Structures are given as structure tokens and as C-alpha cells.
Short mmCIF file of C-alpha atoms in Angstrom, two decimals:
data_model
loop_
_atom_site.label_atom_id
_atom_site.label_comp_id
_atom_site.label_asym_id
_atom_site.label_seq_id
_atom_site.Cartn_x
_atom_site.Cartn_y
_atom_site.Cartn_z
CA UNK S 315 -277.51 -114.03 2.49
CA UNK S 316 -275.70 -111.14 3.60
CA UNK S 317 -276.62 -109.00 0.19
CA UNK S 318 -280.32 -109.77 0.88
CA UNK S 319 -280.33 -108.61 4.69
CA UNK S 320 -278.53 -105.92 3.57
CA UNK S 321 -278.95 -104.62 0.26
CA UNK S 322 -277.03 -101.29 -0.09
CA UNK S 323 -273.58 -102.78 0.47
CA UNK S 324 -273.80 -103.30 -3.42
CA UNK S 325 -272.96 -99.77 -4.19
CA UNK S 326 -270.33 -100.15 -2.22
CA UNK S 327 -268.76 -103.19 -3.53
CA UNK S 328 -269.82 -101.81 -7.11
CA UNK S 329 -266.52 -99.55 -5.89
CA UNK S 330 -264.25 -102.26 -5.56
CA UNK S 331 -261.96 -103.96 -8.28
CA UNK S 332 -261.17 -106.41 -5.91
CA UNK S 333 -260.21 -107.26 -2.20
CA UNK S 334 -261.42 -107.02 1.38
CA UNK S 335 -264.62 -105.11 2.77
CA UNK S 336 -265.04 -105.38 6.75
CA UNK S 337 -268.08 -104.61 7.61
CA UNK S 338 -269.06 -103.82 11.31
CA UNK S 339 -272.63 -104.86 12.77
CA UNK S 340 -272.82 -102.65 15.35
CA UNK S 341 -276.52 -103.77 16.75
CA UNK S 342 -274.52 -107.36 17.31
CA UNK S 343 -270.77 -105.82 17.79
CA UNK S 344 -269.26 -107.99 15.62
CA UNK S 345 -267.46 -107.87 12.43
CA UNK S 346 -268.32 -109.91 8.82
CA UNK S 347 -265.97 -109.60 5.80
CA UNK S 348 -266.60 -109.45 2.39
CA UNK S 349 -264.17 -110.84 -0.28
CA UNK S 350 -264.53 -109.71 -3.69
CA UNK S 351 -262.52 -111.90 -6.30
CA UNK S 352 -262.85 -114.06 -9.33
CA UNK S 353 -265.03 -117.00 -9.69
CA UNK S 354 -261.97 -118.82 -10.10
CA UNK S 355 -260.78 -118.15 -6.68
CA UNK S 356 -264.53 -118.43 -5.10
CA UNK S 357 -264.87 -122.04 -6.41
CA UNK S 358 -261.08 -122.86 -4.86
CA UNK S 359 -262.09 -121.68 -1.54
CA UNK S 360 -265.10 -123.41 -1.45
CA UNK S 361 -263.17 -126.66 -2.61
CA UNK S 362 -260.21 -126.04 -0.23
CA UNK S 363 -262.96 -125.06 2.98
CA UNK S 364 -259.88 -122.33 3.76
CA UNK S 365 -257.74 -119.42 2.45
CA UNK S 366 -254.60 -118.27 3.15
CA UNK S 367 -253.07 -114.78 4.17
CA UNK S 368 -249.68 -113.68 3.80
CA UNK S 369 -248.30 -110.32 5.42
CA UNK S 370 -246.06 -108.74 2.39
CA UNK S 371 -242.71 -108.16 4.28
CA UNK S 372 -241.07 -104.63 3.06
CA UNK S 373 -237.58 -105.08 2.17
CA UNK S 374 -236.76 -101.45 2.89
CA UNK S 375 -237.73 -101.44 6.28
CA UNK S 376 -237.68 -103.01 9.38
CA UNK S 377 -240.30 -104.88 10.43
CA UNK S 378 -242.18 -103.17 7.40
CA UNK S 379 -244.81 -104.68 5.65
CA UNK S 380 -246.78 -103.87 2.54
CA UNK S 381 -249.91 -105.44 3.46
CA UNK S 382 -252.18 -109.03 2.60
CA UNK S 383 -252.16 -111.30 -0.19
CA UNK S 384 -254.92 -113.62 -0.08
CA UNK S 385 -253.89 -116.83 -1.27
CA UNK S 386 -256.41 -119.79 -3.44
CA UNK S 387 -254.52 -122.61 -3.55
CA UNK S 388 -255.52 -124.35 -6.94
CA UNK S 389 -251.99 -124.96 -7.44
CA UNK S 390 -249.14 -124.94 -4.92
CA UNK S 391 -246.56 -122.80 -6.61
CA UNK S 392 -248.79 -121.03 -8.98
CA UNK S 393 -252.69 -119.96 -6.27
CA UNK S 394 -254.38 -117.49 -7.43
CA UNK S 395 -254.07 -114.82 -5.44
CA UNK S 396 -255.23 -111.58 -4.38
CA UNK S 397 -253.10 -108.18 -3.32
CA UNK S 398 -254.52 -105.56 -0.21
CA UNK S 399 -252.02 -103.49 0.18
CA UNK S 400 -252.23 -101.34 3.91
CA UNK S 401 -251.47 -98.32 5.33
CA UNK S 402 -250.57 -96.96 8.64
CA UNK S 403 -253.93 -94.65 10.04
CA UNK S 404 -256.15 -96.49 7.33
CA UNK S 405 -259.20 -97.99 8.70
CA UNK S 406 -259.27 -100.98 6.42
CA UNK S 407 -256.32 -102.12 8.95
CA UNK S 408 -257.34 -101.66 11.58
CA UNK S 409 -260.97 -103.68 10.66
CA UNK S 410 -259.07 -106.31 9.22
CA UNK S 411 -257.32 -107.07 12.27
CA UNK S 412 -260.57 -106.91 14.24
CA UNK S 413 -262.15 -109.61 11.98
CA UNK S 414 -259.45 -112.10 11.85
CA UNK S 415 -259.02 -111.74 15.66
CA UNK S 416 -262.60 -112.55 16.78
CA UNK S 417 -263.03 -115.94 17.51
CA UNK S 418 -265.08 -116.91 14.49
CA UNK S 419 -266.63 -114.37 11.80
CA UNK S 420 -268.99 -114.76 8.90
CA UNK S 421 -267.49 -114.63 5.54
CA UNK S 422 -269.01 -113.69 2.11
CA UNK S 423 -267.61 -114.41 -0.96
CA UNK S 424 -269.01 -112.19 -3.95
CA UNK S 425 -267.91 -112.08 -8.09
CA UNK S 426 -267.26 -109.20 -10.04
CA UNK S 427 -270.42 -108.39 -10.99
CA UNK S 428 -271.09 -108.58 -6.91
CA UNK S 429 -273.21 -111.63 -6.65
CA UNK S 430 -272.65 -113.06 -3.46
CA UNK S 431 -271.80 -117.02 -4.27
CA UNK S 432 -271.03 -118.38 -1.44
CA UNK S 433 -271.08 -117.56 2.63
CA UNK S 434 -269.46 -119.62 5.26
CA UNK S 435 -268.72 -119.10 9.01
CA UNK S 436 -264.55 -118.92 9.62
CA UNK S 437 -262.44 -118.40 11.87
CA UNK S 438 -258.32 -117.62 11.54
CA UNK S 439 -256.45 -120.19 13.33
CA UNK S 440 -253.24 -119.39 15.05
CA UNK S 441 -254.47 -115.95 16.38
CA UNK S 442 -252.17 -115.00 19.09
CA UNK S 443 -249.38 -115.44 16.71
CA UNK S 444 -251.64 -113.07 14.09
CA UNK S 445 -252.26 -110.86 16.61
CA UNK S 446 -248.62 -110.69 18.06
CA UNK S 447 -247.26 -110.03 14.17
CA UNK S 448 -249.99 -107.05 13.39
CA UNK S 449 -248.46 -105.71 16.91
CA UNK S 450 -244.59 -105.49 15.48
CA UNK S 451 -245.43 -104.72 11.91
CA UNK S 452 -244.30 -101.60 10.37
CA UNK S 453 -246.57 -99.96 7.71
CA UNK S 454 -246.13 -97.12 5.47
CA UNK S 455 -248.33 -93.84 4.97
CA UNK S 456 -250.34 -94.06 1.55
CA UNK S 457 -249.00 -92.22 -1.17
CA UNK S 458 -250.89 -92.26 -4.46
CA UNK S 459 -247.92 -92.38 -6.76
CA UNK S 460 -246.35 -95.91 -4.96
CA UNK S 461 -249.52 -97.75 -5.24
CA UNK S 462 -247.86 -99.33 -8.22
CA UNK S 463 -244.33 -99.91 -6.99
CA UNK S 464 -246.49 -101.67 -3.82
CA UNK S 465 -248.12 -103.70 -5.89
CA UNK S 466 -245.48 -104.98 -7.94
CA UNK S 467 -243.19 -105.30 -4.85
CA UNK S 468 -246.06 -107.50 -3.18
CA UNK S 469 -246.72 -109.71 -6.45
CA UNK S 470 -242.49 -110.07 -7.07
CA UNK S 471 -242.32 -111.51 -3.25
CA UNK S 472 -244.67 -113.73 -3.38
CA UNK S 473 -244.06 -115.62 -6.94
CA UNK S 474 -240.62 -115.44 -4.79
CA UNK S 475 -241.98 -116.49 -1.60
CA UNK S 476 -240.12 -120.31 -0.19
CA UNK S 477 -241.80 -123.09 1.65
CA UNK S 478 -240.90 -120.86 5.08
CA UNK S 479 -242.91 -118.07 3.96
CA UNK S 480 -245.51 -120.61 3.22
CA UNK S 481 -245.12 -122.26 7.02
CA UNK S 482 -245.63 -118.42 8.24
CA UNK S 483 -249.01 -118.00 6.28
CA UNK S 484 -252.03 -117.65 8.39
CA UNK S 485 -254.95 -119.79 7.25
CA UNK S 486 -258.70 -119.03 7.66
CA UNK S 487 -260.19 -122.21 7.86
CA UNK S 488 -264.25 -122.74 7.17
CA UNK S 489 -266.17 -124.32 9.95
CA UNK S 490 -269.46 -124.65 7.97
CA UNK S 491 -272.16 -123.00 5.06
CA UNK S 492 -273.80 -119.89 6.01
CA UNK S 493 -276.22 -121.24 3.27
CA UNK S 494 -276.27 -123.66 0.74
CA UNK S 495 -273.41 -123.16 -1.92
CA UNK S 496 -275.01 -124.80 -4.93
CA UNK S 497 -277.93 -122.72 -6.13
CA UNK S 498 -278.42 -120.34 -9.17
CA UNK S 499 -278.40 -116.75 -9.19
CA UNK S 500 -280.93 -114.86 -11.43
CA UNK S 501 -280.24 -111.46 -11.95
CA UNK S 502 -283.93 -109.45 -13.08
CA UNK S 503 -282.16 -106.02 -12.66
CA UNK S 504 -282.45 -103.96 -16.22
CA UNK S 505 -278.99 -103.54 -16.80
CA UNK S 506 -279.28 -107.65 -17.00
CA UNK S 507 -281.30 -107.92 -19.82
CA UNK S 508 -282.02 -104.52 -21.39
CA UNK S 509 -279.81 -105.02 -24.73
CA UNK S 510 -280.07 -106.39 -27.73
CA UNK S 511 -280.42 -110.23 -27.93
CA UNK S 512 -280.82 -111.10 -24.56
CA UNK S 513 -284.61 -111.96 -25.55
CA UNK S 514 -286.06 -110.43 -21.99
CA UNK S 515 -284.20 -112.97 -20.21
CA UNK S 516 -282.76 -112.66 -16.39
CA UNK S 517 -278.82 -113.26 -16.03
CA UNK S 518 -278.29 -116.45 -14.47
CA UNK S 519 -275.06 -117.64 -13.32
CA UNK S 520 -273.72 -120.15 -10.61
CA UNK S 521 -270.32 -121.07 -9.20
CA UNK S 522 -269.90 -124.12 -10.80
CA UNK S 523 -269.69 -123.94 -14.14
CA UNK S 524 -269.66 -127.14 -16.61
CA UNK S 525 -270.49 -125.54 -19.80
CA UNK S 526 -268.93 -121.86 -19.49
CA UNK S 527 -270.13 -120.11 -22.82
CA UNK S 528 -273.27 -118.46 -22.78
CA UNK S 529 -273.02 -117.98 -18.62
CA UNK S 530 -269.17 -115.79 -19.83
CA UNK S 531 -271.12 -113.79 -22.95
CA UNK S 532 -273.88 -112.52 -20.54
CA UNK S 533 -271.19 -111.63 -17.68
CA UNK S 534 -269.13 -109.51 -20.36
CA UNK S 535 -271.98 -108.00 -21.69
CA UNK S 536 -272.94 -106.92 -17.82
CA UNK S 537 -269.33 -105.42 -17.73
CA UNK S 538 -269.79 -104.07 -21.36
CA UNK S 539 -273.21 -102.33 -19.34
CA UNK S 540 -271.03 -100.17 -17.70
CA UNK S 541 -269.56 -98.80 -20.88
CA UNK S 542 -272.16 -98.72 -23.55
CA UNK S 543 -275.43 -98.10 -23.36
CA UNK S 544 -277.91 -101.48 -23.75
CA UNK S 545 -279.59 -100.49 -27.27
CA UNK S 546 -275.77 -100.50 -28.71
CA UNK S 547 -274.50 -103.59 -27.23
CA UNK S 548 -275.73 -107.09 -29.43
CA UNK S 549 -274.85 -110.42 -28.25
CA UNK S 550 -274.99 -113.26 -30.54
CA UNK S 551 -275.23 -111.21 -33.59
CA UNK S 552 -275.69 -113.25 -36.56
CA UNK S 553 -274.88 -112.78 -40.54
CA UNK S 554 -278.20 -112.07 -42.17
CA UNK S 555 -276.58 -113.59 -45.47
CA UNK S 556 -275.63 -116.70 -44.27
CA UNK S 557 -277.30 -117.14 -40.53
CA UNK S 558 -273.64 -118.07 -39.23
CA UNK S 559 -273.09 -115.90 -35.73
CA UNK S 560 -270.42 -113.01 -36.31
CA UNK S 561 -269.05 -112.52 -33.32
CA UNK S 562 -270.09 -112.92 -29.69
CA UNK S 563 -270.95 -109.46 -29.06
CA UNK S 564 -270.55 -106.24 -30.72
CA UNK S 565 -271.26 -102.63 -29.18
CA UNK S 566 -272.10 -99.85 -32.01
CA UNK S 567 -271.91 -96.23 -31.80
CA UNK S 568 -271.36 -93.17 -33.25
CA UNK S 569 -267.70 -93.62 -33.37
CA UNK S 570 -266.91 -97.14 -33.28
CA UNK S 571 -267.71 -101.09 -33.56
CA UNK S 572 -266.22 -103.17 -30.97
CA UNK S 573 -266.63 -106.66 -32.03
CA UNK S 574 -265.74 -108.92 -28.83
CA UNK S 575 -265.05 -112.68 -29.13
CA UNK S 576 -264.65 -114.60 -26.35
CA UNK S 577 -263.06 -117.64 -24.90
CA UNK S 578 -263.61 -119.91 -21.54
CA UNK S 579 -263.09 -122.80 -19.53
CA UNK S 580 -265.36 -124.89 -17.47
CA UNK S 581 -265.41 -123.36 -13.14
CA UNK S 582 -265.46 -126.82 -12.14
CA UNK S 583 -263.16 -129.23 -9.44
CA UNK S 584 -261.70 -130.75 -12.86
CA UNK S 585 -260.42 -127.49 -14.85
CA UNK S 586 -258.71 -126.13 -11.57
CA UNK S 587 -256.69 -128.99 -10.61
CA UNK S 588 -255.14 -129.26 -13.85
CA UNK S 589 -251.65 -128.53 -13.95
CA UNK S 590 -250.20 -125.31 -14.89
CA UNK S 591 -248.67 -126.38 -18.06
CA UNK S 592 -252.16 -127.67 -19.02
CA UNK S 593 -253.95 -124.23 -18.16
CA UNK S 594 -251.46 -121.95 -20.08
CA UNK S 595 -251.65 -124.79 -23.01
CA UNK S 596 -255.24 -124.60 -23.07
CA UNK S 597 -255.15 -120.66 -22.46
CA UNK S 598 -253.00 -120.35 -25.89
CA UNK S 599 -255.28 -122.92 -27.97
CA UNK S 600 -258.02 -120.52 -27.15
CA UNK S 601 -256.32 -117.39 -28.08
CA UNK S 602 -255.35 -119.01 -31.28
CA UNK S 603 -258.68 -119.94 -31.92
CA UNK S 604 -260.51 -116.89 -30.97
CA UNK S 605 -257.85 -115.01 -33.07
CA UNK S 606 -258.80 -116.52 -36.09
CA UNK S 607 -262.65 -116.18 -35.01
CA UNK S 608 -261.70 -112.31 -34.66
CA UNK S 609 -260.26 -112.28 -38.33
CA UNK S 610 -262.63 -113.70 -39.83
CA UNK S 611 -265.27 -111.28 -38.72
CA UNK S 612 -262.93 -108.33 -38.95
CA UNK S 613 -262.34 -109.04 -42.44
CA UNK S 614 -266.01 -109.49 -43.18
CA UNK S 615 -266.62 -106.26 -41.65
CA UNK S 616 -263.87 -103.88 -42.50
CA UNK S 617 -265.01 -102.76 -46.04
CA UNK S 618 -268.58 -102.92 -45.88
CA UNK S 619 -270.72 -99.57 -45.56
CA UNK S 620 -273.14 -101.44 -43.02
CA UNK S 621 -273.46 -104.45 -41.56
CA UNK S 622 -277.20 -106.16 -41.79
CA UNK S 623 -277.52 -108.92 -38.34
CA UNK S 624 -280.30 -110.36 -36.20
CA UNK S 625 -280.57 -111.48 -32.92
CA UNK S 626 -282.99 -112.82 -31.22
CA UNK S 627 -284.31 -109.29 -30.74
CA UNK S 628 -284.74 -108.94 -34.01
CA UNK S 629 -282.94 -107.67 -37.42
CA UNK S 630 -280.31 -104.69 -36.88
CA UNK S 631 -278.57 -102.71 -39.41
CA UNK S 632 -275.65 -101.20 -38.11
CA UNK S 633 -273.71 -98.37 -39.80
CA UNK S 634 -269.50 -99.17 -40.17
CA UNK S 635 -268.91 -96.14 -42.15
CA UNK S 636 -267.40 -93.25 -40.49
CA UNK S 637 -266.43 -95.66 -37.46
CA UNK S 638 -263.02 -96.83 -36.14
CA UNK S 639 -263.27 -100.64 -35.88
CA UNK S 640 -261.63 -102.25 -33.08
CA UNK S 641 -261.72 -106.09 -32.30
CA UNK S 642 -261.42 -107.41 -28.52
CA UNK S 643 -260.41 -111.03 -27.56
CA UNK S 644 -261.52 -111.68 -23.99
CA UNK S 645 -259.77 -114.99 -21.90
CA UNK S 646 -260.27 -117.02 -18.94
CA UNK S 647 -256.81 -115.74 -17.59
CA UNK S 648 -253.71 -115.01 -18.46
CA UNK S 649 -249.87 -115.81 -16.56
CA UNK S 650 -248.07 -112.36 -16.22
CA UNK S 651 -245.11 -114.47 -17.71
CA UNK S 652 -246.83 -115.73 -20.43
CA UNK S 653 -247.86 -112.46 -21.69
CA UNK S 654 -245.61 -112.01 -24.77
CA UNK S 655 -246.15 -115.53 -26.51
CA UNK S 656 -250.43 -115.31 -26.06
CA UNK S 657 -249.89 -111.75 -27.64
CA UNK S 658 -248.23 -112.87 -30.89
CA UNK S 659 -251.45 -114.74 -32.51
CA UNK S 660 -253.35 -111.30 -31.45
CA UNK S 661 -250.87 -109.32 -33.15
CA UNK S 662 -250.86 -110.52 -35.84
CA UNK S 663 -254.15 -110.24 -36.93
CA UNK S 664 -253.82 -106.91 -36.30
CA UNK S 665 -250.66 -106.50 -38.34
CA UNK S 666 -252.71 -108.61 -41.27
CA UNK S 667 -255.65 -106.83 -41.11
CA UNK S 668 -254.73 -102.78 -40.03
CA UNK S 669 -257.14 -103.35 -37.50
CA UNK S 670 -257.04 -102.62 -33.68
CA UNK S 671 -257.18 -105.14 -31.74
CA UNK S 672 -256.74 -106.04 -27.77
CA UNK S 673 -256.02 -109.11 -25.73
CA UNK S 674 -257.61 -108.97 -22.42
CA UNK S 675 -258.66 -111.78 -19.90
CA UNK S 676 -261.49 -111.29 -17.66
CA UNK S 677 -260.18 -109.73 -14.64
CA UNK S 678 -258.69 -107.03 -16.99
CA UNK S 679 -261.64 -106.10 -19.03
CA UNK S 680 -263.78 -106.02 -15.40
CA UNK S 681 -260.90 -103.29 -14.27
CA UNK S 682 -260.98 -101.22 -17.02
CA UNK S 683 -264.93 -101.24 -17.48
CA UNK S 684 -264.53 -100.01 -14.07
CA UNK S 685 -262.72 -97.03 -14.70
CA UNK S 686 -263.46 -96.38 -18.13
CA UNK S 687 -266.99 -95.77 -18.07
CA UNK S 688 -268.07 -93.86 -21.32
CA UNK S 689 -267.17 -95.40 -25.11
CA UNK S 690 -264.91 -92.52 -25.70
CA UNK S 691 -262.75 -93.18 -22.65
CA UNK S 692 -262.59 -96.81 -23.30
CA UNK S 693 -261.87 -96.64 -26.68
CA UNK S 694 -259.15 -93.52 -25.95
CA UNK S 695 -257.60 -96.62 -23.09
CA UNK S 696 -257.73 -99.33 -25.84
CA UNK S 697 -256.02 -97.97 -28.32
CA UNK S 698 -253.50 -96.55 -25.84
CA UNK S 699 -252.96 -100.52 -24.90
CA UNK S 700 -252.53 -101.51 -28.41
CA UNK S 701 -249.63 -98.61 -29.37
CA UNK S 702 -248.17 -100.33 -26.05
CA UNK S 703 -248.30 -103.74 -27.16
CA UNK S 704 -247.35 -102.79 -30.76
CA UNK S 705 -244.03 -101.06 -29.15
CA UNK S 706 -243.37 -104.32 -27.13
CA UNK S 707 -244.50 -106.68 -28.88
CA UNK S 708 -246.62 -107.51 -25.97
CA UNK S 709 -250.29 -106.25 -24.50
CA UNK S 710 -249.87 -104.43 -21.52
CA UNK S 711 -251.64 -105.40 -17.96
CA UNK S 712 -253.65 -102.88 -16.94
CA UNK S 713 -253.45 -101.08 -13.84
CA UNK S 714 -255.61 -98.12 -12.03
CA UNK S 715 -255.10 -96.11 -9.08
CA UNK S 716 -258.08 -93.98 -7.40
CA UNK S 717 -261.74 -94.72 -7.64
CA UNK S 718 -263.63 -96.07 -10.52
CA UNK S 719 -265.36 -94.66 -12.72
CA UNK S 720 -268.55 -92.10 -11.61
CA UNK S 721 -267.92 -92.65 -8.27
#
């Protein structure tokens, strides 16, 4: 595995949301790549054996482009997909074209929390024509304040994009496992483990996923990690009184009492080949289930003094008073067009209970853990998302440009 041979990639991954990272051997002269992207996407590509690439024309120029989306085809008009934009003079061009034009490379596939899942050896097919298009294209200089305007440009073309633009796509096609692809991963590190009710336990997690719950609740506490420190975080906190679980997990401090519920969806062959009118169906049962979760312990919480829990570290008694309460509900995934009708069931419990509350899915809350990395910033960026949503009638995406947090 490439993470074992070489270990101190992770702090450089730990830098990126998403996306590409060429890496060059220079003992062997030869380059590997690194994709960073959601589990979703990792199990796709493993299904598929390929990816796709499409060069981003810009409209505003000729021969411009705006750089890669990386295309995981789990549904034909709908892949999930993944945005690089490039830059003239940036090296991450100029390695990207050196990978896809060897003759075959080594590719690693890694989560969020930078696990590397899967590793296969690739190779691009079509290269002259690859190489003959990098040749012509056109890109722009980076400038900080159109990161946005690329992105958006990139995602708008592409939900756009016709069958043509589909013929044009280059596809990396897998020629065979680097390694096995169906093991577990057990994560011993103390940021795994070191919080309340995770009982001394490693984090395990594996691609495939049949029975998501408790593998999701350990993942967002890991991103949670980042945030809070591990004696404020709880997972699996349960009512004292009545020995019925409150919430999923809740992170207590000084100044506030995040109580997180959580929803998921098997990573498995069956769950991704459902239609899209199945996944959004299934996306809005489980916000209008976890909203109701998150009322119930909102309104069990919100005028008590303290709140008295165990876990299976043990009995906790957390202070509420003097602390602004704010209620997350985490999803799978959400459509970007779907937004406003999964926000309503959210919104109202917040209108019904004068509480905070945010709707994020996964990639979201791994983004801004990433760049909100202290409970005052992150609770400054929530509440910033829910004056957003409360003016729209509709929770914001989030977006961030520049490094992440502490780097």
C-alpha cells in the first residue's frame, strides 16, 4: 500500500478537501496519483474498473479550459463527480499530464479521513489524443477571488454537458489490483478512539458497507476530532432516566452543545445503482426522520440546567446552562437541486423549537471541519449558515478557498 511504503504523504493529503495528488518517484522516474474523494465514488470506481476525465471547456476563451472533472459513473446523467480546476504555471498541471501520459501508472484511491481503500494499476487510453488536447488548451492564471466563479462554471457545464461531450471524455481504465480491495481498515491512532464512548476501541471501516451506522458515527466523530477536543465529544450518549440513546453524538463545551444526529445508506453495488429518484426519495425519508430524532432531543434538552448521560465510558453530567444549543443533521448526500425541499423538515424544527439547527451531508461537514478547526470558529460558520438558510429558506453549500485549517 502506497500509505504504508510511504507514510508522510498523510500530512499532505490531511491538506486536501478533495482531488488529485501526483506524486513523483524519482528513485524509479515514474509518476503515481492519488485521488482523494468520497467512499461513494471509491466503491463506483472499483465497480466500474475505470473513471472518466473531462477537460472543462472555458466559454470566454478560445481554446480555454478550466481544468478536470473526474467523473464516477453510478448513474449516467447524474456520476458523482469531482472538480480540479488548473492553472497556467501550476505544477499540479503539468504532473497531471505526466501521469496520464505514461503508459500505465499506479493509482490510489483514499477517503476523507485518508485511508487508502483501494490501489489499482491504470493506464489512460486514447493518449495521443490526451496529449494532443493538453497541447492546444488554453488555461488561465490563478486568481483567488474566481476560484468560485471556476467552480460553479465547471459544475454548470457539466450537469449541461451532451452525449458529445461524453464521446470526448478520456477514460482511465484499470488493468488490475495493486492489492486486494476487500479488507478492513483499523485505525489505532489516538485521535481514533480517545473520546468518550468509543470504549478503547480502534476505528474500523471498509469500502463496502452493508450496515452503514456505527462505521458513519465513528467517521463523524473523526471529523468532529478536528474540531473539539476528545474528552468533549460523546457518541452514543444515552438518557440516564430512561436508558433510551439521545442523540448520536454530542460535543460539550464551555459555550455550546452540539447534538449531531445522523443518517446513512448502505456503500454497497445495490444502494448505488438505484435510480436517482430512489436516492433523493430515500435522502428526504431520512432527513424527515432524523429531523424528528433532532426534536425530540432538542426539546428534552433545551430547558434543563444539565443533562445526566452514560456511555459506555461511563456516566457524564454535562452542564446546558450558560450554553448556546445548536442541533446538526448529518446525510449521506445531498442534490444541489434538491436543496430547498430537504431544508424545509430542518427548518422547521428550528422555527418550532428557537433552536439552531444545520443540514449538512457528509462531504460538507468533512469541508468545513477542515477549515474550521476550533469550536468557536465552527460554531461562528454554523450559525452564519443557518441566518443564510433562514433568509432563503434554504441551507447554504459550503464553499472554502485557501488552505485548511492550521496548515
Amino acid at each position: 500500500m502506497f500509505s504504508v511504503n510511504y507514510p508522510a504523504i498523510l500530512s499532505h493529503l490531511g491538506q486536501l478537501a478533495y482531488g488529485f495528488q501526483p506524486v513523483r518517484l524519482t528513485v524509479e522516474n515514474r509518476y503515481v496519483l492519488l485521488v482523494k474523494a468520497t467512499k461513494e465514488a471509491l466503491l463506483t470506481a472499483r465497480l466500474n474498473q475505470e473513471i472518466k476525465i473531462y477537460l472543462i471547456p472555458d466559454e470566454e476563451t478560445e481554446n480555454g479550459s478550466l481544468g478536470f472533472i473526474t467523473a464516477f459513473f453510478d448513474d449516467h446523467d447524474e456520476p458523482l463527480a469531482l472538480s480540479s480546476p488548473l492553472y497556467f504555471g501550476d505544477e499540479l498541471l503539468s504532473d497531471l499530464i505526466s501521469v496520464f501520459s505514461q503508459p500505465s501508472f499506479d493509482l490510489y484511491f483514499f477517503d476523507e479521513l485518508d485511508r487508502e481503500l483501494l490501489g489499482v494499476r491504470a493506464q489512460l487510453e486514447d493518449k495521443e489524443r490526451f496529449s494532443s488536447v493538453m497541447l492546444n488548451a488554453k488555461f488561465k492564471k490563478f486568481r483567488s477571488d474566481e476560484v468560485i466563479k471556476t467552480l460553479t462554471s465547471m459544475e454548470e457545464w457539466f450537469g449541461q454537458r451532451t452525449n458529445v461531450d461524453d464521446s470526448r471524455a478520456f477514460v482511465v481504465k484499470f488493468e488490475k489490483n495493486l492489492y486486494p480491495d476487500d479488507f478492513l481498515f483499523f485505525d489505532a491512532r489516538p485521535e481514533a478512539y480517545n473520546f468518550h464512548g468509543a470504549g478503547n476501541n480502534p476505528n474500523i471501516t471498509s469500502l463496502e458497507r452493508d450496515e452503514p451506522g456505527s462505521f458513519q458515527e465513528r467517521d463523524l466523530v473523526r471529523m468532529l476530532r478536528r474540531v473539539f477536543p476528545g474528552d468533549s465529544i460523546f457518541l452514543n450518549p444515552e438518557r440516564t432516566d430512561s436508558g433510551t440513546e439521545l442523540a448520536d453524538i454530542l460535543c460539550h463545551t464551555e459555550e455550546m452543545l452540539l447534538v449531531v444526529q445522523a443518517k446513512d445508506s448502505p456503500n454497497n453495488e445495490a444502494t448505488l445503482k438505484r435510480t436517482i429518484n430512489r436516492k433523493r426519495s430515500a435522502i428526504r425519508s431520512h432527513i424527515k426522520k432524523g429531523a424528528g430524532q433532532l426534536r425530540g432531543a432538542l426539546s428534552y434538552i433545551k430547558n434543563r440546567h444539565e443533562l445526566d448521560i452514560s456511555t459506555s465510558s461511563g456516566a457524564h453530567v454535562l452542564k446546558v446552562t450558560d450554553r448556546l444549543i445548536v442541533g446538526l443533521l448529518i446525510v449521506r448526500e445531498m442534490f444541489d437541486d434538491d436543496y430547498k425541499l430537504c431544508s424545509l423538515p430542518v427548518l422547521t424544527v428550528v422555527k418550532d423549537t428557537n433552536v439552531p439547527c444545520i443540514l449538512l451531508d457528509y462531504s460538507a461537514l468533512h469541508i468545513i471541519t477542515l477549515h474550521l478547526g476550533s469550536p468557536d470558529e465552527l460554531l461562528r460558520g454554523l450559525l452564519r449558515m443557518i441566518d443564510v438558510a433562514l433568509e432563503n429558506d434554504e441551507y447554504p453549500k459550503p464553499r472554502f478557498i485557501g488552505p485548511p485549517s492550521g496548515s
